[in-house]
mmCIF file of C-alpha atoms in Angstrom:
data_model
loop_
_atom_site.group_PDB
_atom_site.id
_atom_site.type_symbol
_atom_site.label_atom_id
_atom_site.label_comp_id
_atom_site.label_asym_id
_atom_site.label_seq_id
_atom_site.Cartn_x
_atom_site.Cartn_y
_atom_site.Cartn_z
ATOM 1 C CA UNK A 1 -26.897 -46.619 -0.110
ATOM 2 C CA UNK A 2 -28.240 -43.594 -2.642
ATOM 3 C CA UNK A 3 -29.960 -44.766 -6.162
ATOM 4 C CA UNK A 4 -26.916 -44.457 -8.159
ATOM 5 C CA UNK A 5 -25.105 -47.255 -6.251
ATOM 6 C CA UNK A 6 -27.421 -49.302 -5.578
ATOM 7 C CA UNK A 7 -28.987 -49.576 -9.295
ATOM 8 C CA UNK A 8 -25.362 -49.987 -10.486
ATOM 9 C CA UNK A 9 -24.802 -53.145 -7.722
ATOM 10 C CA UNK A 10 -27.981 -54.391 -8.665
ATOM 11 C CA UNK A 11 -27.142 -54.380 -12.888
ATOM 12 C CA UNK A 12 -23.973 -55.885 -11.408
ATOM 13 C CA UNK A 13 -25.837 -58.821 -9.592
ATOM 14 C CA UNK A 14 -28.491 -59.423 -11.971
ATOM 15 C CA UNK A 15 -25.620 -59.706 -14.934
ATOM 16 C CA UNK A 16 -23.885 -62.051 -12.840
ATOM 17 C CA UNK A 17 -27.475 -64.599 -12.487
ATOM 18 C CA UNK A 18 -27.722 -64.630 -15.938
ATOM 19 C CA UNK A 19 -24.349 -65.819 -16.694
ATOM 20 C CA UNK A 20 -25.749 -69.844 -17.183
ATOM 21 C CA UNK A 21 -27.943 -68.022 -19.731
ATOM 22 C CA UNK A 22 -24.689 -66.882 -21.195
ATOM 23 C CA UNK A 23 -23.037 -69.917 -20.974
ATOM 24 C CA UNK A 24 -25.950 -71.526 -23.077
ATOM 25 C CA UNK A 25 -26.286 -68.798 -25.854
ATOM 26 C CA UNK A 26 -22.058 -69.340 -26.388
ATOM 27 C CA UNK A 27 -23.075 -73.081 -26.731
ATOM 28 C CA UNK A 28 -25.607 -72.272 -29.402
ATOM 29 C CA UNK A 29 -23.252 -69.991 -31.102
ATOM 30 C CA UNK A 30 -20.842 -72.531 -31.261
ATOM 31 C CA UNK A 31 -23.235 -75.591 -32.731
ATOM 32 C CA UNK A 32 -24.636 -73.019 -35.164
ATOM 33 C CA UNK A 33 -20.918 -71.986 -36.141
ATOM 34 C CA UNK A 34 -19.798 -75.889 -36.943
ATOM 35 C CA UNK A 35 -22.408 -76.207 -39.118
ATOM 36 C CA UNK A 36 -22.106 -72.624 -41.011
ATOM 37 C CA UNK A 37 -18.688 -70.818 -41.334
ATOM 38 C CA UNK A 38 -19.772 -67.871 -43.265
ATOM 39 C CA UNK A 39 -18.341 -64.637 -43.673
ATOM 40 C CA UNK A 40 -21.560 -63.367 -42.146
ATOM 41 C CA UNK A 41 -21.909 -65.719 -39.254
ATOM 42 C CA UNK A 42 -17.897 -65.182 -38.476
ATOM 43 C CA UNK A 43 -18.992 -61.303 -38.195
ATOM 44 C CA UNK A 44 -21.391 -62.286 -35.487
ATOM 45 C CA UNK A 45 -19.673 -64.612 -33.246
ATOM 46 C CA UNK A 46 -16.653 -61.596 -33.412
ATOM 47 C CA UNK A 47 -19.556 -59.138 -32.248
ATOM 48 C CA UNK A 48 -21.012 -61.533 -29.615
ATOM 49 C CA UNK A 49 -17.897 -62.414 -27.970
ATOM 50 C CA UNK A 50 -16.699 -58.328 -27.778
ATOM 51 C CA UNK A 51 -19.717 -57.674 -26.573
ATOM 52 C CA UNK A 52 -19.737 -59.959 -23.606
ATOM 53 C CA UNK A 53 -15.932 -59.179 -22.703
ATOM 54 C CA UNK A 54 -16.459 -55.638 -23.074
ATOM 55 C CA UNK A 55 -19.677 -56.405 -20.924
ATOM 56 C CA UNK A 56 -17.179 -58.522 -18.442
ATOM 57 C CA UNK A 57 -14.472 -55.838 -18.147
ATOM 58 C CA UNK A 58 -16.714 -53.022 -17.697
ATOM 59 C CA UNK A 59 -18.046 -54.905 -15.001
ATOM 60 C CA UNK A 60 -15.377 -55.300 -13.108
ATOM 61 C CA UNK A 61 -14.433 -51.954 -13.575
ATOM 62 C CA UNK A 62 -17.967 -50.972 -11.984
ATOM 63 C CA UNK A 63 -17.472 -53.287 -8.823
ATOM 64 C CA UNK A 64 -13.786 -51.779 -8.025
ATOM 65 C CA UNK A 65 -15.750 -48.563 -8.578
ATOM 66 C CA UNK A 66 -18.520 -49.660 -5.803
ATOM 67 C CA UNK A 67 -15.745 -51.902 -3.644
ATOM 68 C CA UNK A 68 -16.683 -49.215 -0.462
ATOM 69 C CA UNK A 69 -20.125 -50.162 -0.590
ATOM 70 C CA UNK A 70 -19.578 -53.904 -0.802
ATOM 71 C CA UNK A 71 -18.935 -56.449 2.240
ATOM 72 C CA UNK A 72 -15.497 -58.109 1.750
ATOM 73 C CA UNK A 73 -17.068 -61.646 0.951
ATOM 74 C CA UNK A 74 -19.646 -59.944 -1.164
ATOM 75 C CA UNK A 75 -17.045 -58.438 -3.331
ATOM 76 C CA UNK A 76 -14.742 -60.715 -3.278
ATOM 77 C CA UNK A 77 -17.372 -63.174 -5.107
ATOM 78 C CA UNK A 78 -18.870 -61.083 -7.630
ATOM 79 C CA UNK A 79 -15.291 -60.691 -8.750
ATOM 80 C CA UNK A 80 -14.522 -64.452 -8.546
ATOM 81 C CA UNK A 81 -17.712 -64.936 -10.582
ATOM 82 C CA UNK A 82 -17.003 -62.579 -13.177
ATOM 83 C CA UNK A 83 -13.764 -63.781 -13.532
ATOM 84 C CA UNK A 84 -14.933 -67.118 -14.366
ATOM 85 C CA UNK A 85 -17.345 -66.087 -16.449
ATOM 86 C CA UNK A 86 -14.676 -64.562 -18.435
ATOM 87 C CA UNK A 87 -12.445 -67.711 -18.301
ATOM 88 C CA UNK A 88 -15.350 -69.545 -19.769
ATOM 89 C CA UNK A 89 -15.905 -66.887 -22.607
ATOM 90 C CA UNK A 90 -12.324 -67.687 -23.314
ATOM 91 C CA UNK A 91 -12.703 -71.445 -23.334
ATOM 92 C CA UNK A 92 -15.568 -70.538 -25.730
ATOM 93 C CA UNK A 93 -13.519 -68.683 -27.919
ATOM 94 C CA UNK A 94 -10.812 -70.932 -27.994
ATOM 95 C CA UNK A 95 -13.053 -73.912 -28.807
ATOM 96 C CA UNK A 96 -14.903 -71.559 -31.998
ATOM 97 C CA UNK A 97 -11.525 -70.617 -33.253
ATOM 98 C CA UNK A 98 -10.655 -74.626 -34.012
ATOM 99 C CA UNK A 99 -10.359 -75.086 -37.647
ATOM 100 C CA UNK A 100 -10.916 -71.156 -37.851
ATOM 101 C CA UNK A 101 -7.747 -69.466 -36.530
ATOM 102 C CA UNK A 102 -9.059 -65.828 -38.132
ATOM 103 C CA UNK A 103 -12.055 -65.617 -35.592
ATOM 104 C CA UNK A 104 -9.998 -65.500 -32.417
ATOM 105 C CA UNK A 105 -7.728 -62.794 -34.553
ATOM 106 C CA UNK A 106 -10.458 -60.750 -35.457
ATOM 107 C CA UNK A 107 -11.289 -60.148 -31.594
ATOM 108 C CA UNK A 108 -8.435 -58.217 -31.427
ATOM 109 C CA UNK A 109 -7.563 -56.203 -28.244
ATOM 110 C CA UNK A 110 -10.857 -57.736 -26.831
ATOM 111 C CA UNK A 111 -9.452 -61.319 -27.093
ATOM 112 C CA UNK A 112 -5.798 -60.258 -25.427
ATOM 113 C CA UNK A 113 -7.635 -58.337 -22.562
ATOM 114 C CA UNK A 114 -9.608 -61.320 -21.603
ATOM 115 C CA UNK A 115 -6.013 -63.253 -21.303
ATOM 116 C CA UNK A 116 -4.594 -60.666 -19.532
ATOM 117 C CA UNK A 117 -7.914 -60.671 -16.790
ATOM 118 C CA UNK A 118 -8.015 -64.679 -16.297
ATOM 119 C CA UNK A 119 -4.293 -64.874 -16.145
ATOM 120 C CA UNK A 120 -4.297 -62.148 -13.133
ATOM 121 C CA UNK A 121 -1.720 -60.090 -15.029
ATOM 122 C CA UNK A 122 -3.838 -57.421 -14.917
ATOM 123 C CA UNK A 123 -5.431 -56.043 -11.466
ATOM 124 C CA UNK A 124 -6.565 -52.754 -12.642
ATOM 125 C CA UNK A 125 -10.073 -53.029 -13.877
ATOM 126 C CA UNK A 126 -10.334 -49.904 -15.394
ATOM 127 C CA UNK A 127 -6.945 -50.100 -17.639
ATOM 128 C CA UNK A 128 -7.983 -53.238 -18.244
ATOM 129 C CA UNK A 129 -11.587 -51.455 -19.992
ATOM 130 C CA UNK A 130 -8.791 -49.447 -21.976
ATOM 131 C CA UNK A 131 -6.867 -52.035 -23.273
ATOM 132 C CA UNK A 132 -10.087 -54.716 -24.458
ATOM 133 C CA UNK A 133 -11.461 -51.620 -26.353
ATOM 134 C CA UNK A 134 -8.123 -50.771 -27.557
ATOM 135 C CA UNK A 135 -7.243 -47.216 -26.240
ATOM 136 C CA UNK A 136 -3.956 -46.048 -26.527
ATOM 137 C CA UNK A 137 -4.842 -42.300 -25.888
ATOM 138 C CA UNK A 138 -6.778 -42.939 -22.706
ATOM 139 C CA UNK A 139 -3.903 -45.225 -21.712
ATOM 140 C CA UNK A 140 -1.346 -42.638 -22.488
ATOM 141 C CA UNK A 141 -3.106 -40.062 -20.025
ATOM 142 C CA UNK A 142 -3.407 -42.694 -17.651
ATOM 143 C CA UNK A 143 0.395 -43.157 -17.677
ATOM 144 C CA UNK A 144 0.950 -39.245 -17.493
ATOM 145 C CA UNK A 145 -1.832 -39.076 -14.084
ATOM 146 C CA UNK A 146 0.099 -42.124 -12.475
ATOM 147 C CA UNK A 147 3.656 -40.586 -13.122
ATOM 148 C CA UNK A 148 2.274 -37.097 -11.790
ATOM 149 C CA UNK A 149 -0.005 -38.613 -8.736
ATOM 150 C CA UNK A 150 3.315 -40.814 -7.602
ATOM 151 C CA UNK A 151 5.759 -37.254 -7.856
ATOM 152 C CA UNK A 152 3.123 -35.619 -5.453
ATOM 153 C CA UNK A 153 3.053 -38.712 -2.803
ATOM 154 C CA UNK A 154 -0.875 -39.758 -3.756
ATOM 155 C CA UNK A 155 -0.018 -42.892 -4.919
ATOM 156 C CA UNK A 156 1.683 -45.679 -3.065
ATOM 157 C CA UNK A 157 4.656 -47.408 -4.598
ATOM 158 C CA UNK A 158 3.007 -50.860 -4.903
ATOM 159 C CA UNK A 159 0.459 -49.383 -6.363
ATOM 160 C CA UNK A 160 1.897 -47.031 -8.977
ATOM 161 C CA UNK A 161 4.524 -49.694 -9.854
ATOM 162 C CA UNK A 162 1.362 -52.645 -10.449
ATOM 163 C CA UNK A 163 -0.589 -49.813 -12.559
ATOM 164 C CA UNK A 164 2.437 -48.698 -14.802
ATOM 165 C CA UNK A 165 3.174 -51.527 -15.912
ATOM 166 C CA UNK A 166 -0.396 -52.627 -16.796
ATOM 167 C CA UNK A 167 -0.614 -49.708 -18.643
ATOM 168 C CA UNK A 168 2.630 -50.049 -20.348
ATOM 169 C CA UNK A 169 2.353 -53.598 -21.302
ATOM 170 C CA UNK A 170 -1.446 -52.971 -23.128
ATOM 171 C CA UNK A 171 0.348 -50.273 -24.623
ATOM 172 C CA UNK A 172 3.007 -52.192 -26.199
ATOM 173 C CA UNK A 173 0.667 -55.359 -27.250
ATOM 174 C CA UNK A 174 -1.508 -52.372 -29.161
ATOM 175 C CA UNK A 175 1.432 -52.010 -30.994
ATOM 176 C CA UNK A 176 2.047 -48.852 -29.368
ATOM 177 C CA UNK A 177 6.124 -47.620 -29.584
ATOM 178 C CA UNK A 178 7.694 -47.414 -25.949
ATOM 179 C CA UNK A 179 10.521 -45.498 -24.549
ATOM 180 C CA UNK A 180 13.806 -46.999 -24.074
ATOM 181 C CA UNK A 181 13.159 -46.160 -20.239
ATOM 182 C CA UNK A 182 9.758 -47.353 -20.433
ATOM 183 C CA UNK A 183 10.422 -50.771 -22.087
ATOM 184 C CA UNK A 184 13.211 -50.914 -19.436
ATOM 185 C CA UNK A 185 10.579 -50.348 -16.419
ATOM 186 C CA UNK A 186 8.511 -53.037 -17.603
ATOM 187 C CA UNK A 187 11.117 -55.560 -17.817
ATOM 188 C CA UNK A 188 12.199 -55.125 -14.274
ATOM 189 C CA UNK A 189 9.275 -54.735 -12.377
ATOM 190 C CA UNK A 190 7.054 -57.685 -14.426
ATOM 191 C CA UNK A 191 4.955 -60.146 -12.169
ATOM 192 C CA UNK A 192 5.810 -63.409 -12.733
ATOM 193 C CA UNK A 193 1.532 -63.195 -14.027
ATOM 194 C CA UNK A 194 2.746 -60.287 -16.331
ATOM 195 C CA UNK A 195 5.667 -62.237 -17.409
ATOM 196 C CA UNK A 196 3.545 -65.599 -18.517
ATOM 197 C CA UNK A 197 1.304 -62.969 -20.123
ATOM 198 C CA UNK A 198 3.548 -61.244 -21.978
ATOM 199 C CA UNK A 199 5.134 -64.711 -23.062
ATOM 200 C CA UNK A 200 2.272 -65.905 -24.337
ATOM 201 C CA UNK A 201 1.214 -62.705 -26.483
ATOM 202 C CA UNK A 202 4.888 -62.002 -27.195
ATOM 203 C CA UNK A 203 4.853 -63.375 -30.907
ATOM 204 C CA UNK A 204 1.556 -61.026 -31.980
ATOM 205 C CA UNK A 205 0.441 -56.968 -32.015
ATOM 206 C CA UNK A 206 -2.419 -55.701 -33.093
ATOM 207 C CA UNK A 207 -2.934 -53.724 -36.467
ATOM 208 C CA UNK A 208 -6.399 -51.939 -36.379
ATOM 209 C CA UNK A 209 -7.430 -53.729 -34.203
ATOM 210 C CA UNK A 210 -6.628 -57.358 -35.235
ATOM 211 C CA UNK A 211 -4.039 -59.723 -33.872
ATOM 212 C CA UNK A 212 -1.315 -60.257 -36.529
ATOM 213 C CA UNK A 213 2.288 -62.212 -35.989
ATOM 214 C CA UNK A 214 5.070 -60.055 -35.220
#
């Protein structure tokens, strides 16, 4: 492997090795949150959670980028460990939000992307990253690329359909308007996991990257 690939894979493995420390760190933050409920503390909690979610979604994207350099077992192990850590972050966020619902709402796109990953509704880490970082312009560019590549026969139909519904679902949750044709495509091609995610977040949309009720 070249140095860049080795460095990236080493970083992923080292990050996963510290996951227990991360969980302990969240536990300490949660304890301090229960004792101190100030605006400054809440903002710190939100920032820390957003950083963890961004790190893990970036890690999934990086893992996918270097998938060919790993054997199947190693790839599956790292991916499952990353998803497990995301699940633990979600559980921590849910506990933090008890009695303080604005905390979870303020996580915005990161919280919705985290749920999309944990529920297995999204399978494309790059799209998940754009969702977590609330990047509708980049998602639109990805949508246009998918349309072009599919017409040129560069993308298999199954891959095209899965990625297209992920992009459209992300745009919808980010408060972007879909065309009638796009909404119809999304409804027609939703997987069961995507339907469950849509139902879970059906009553919310993002406004200035804060979750609000429709």
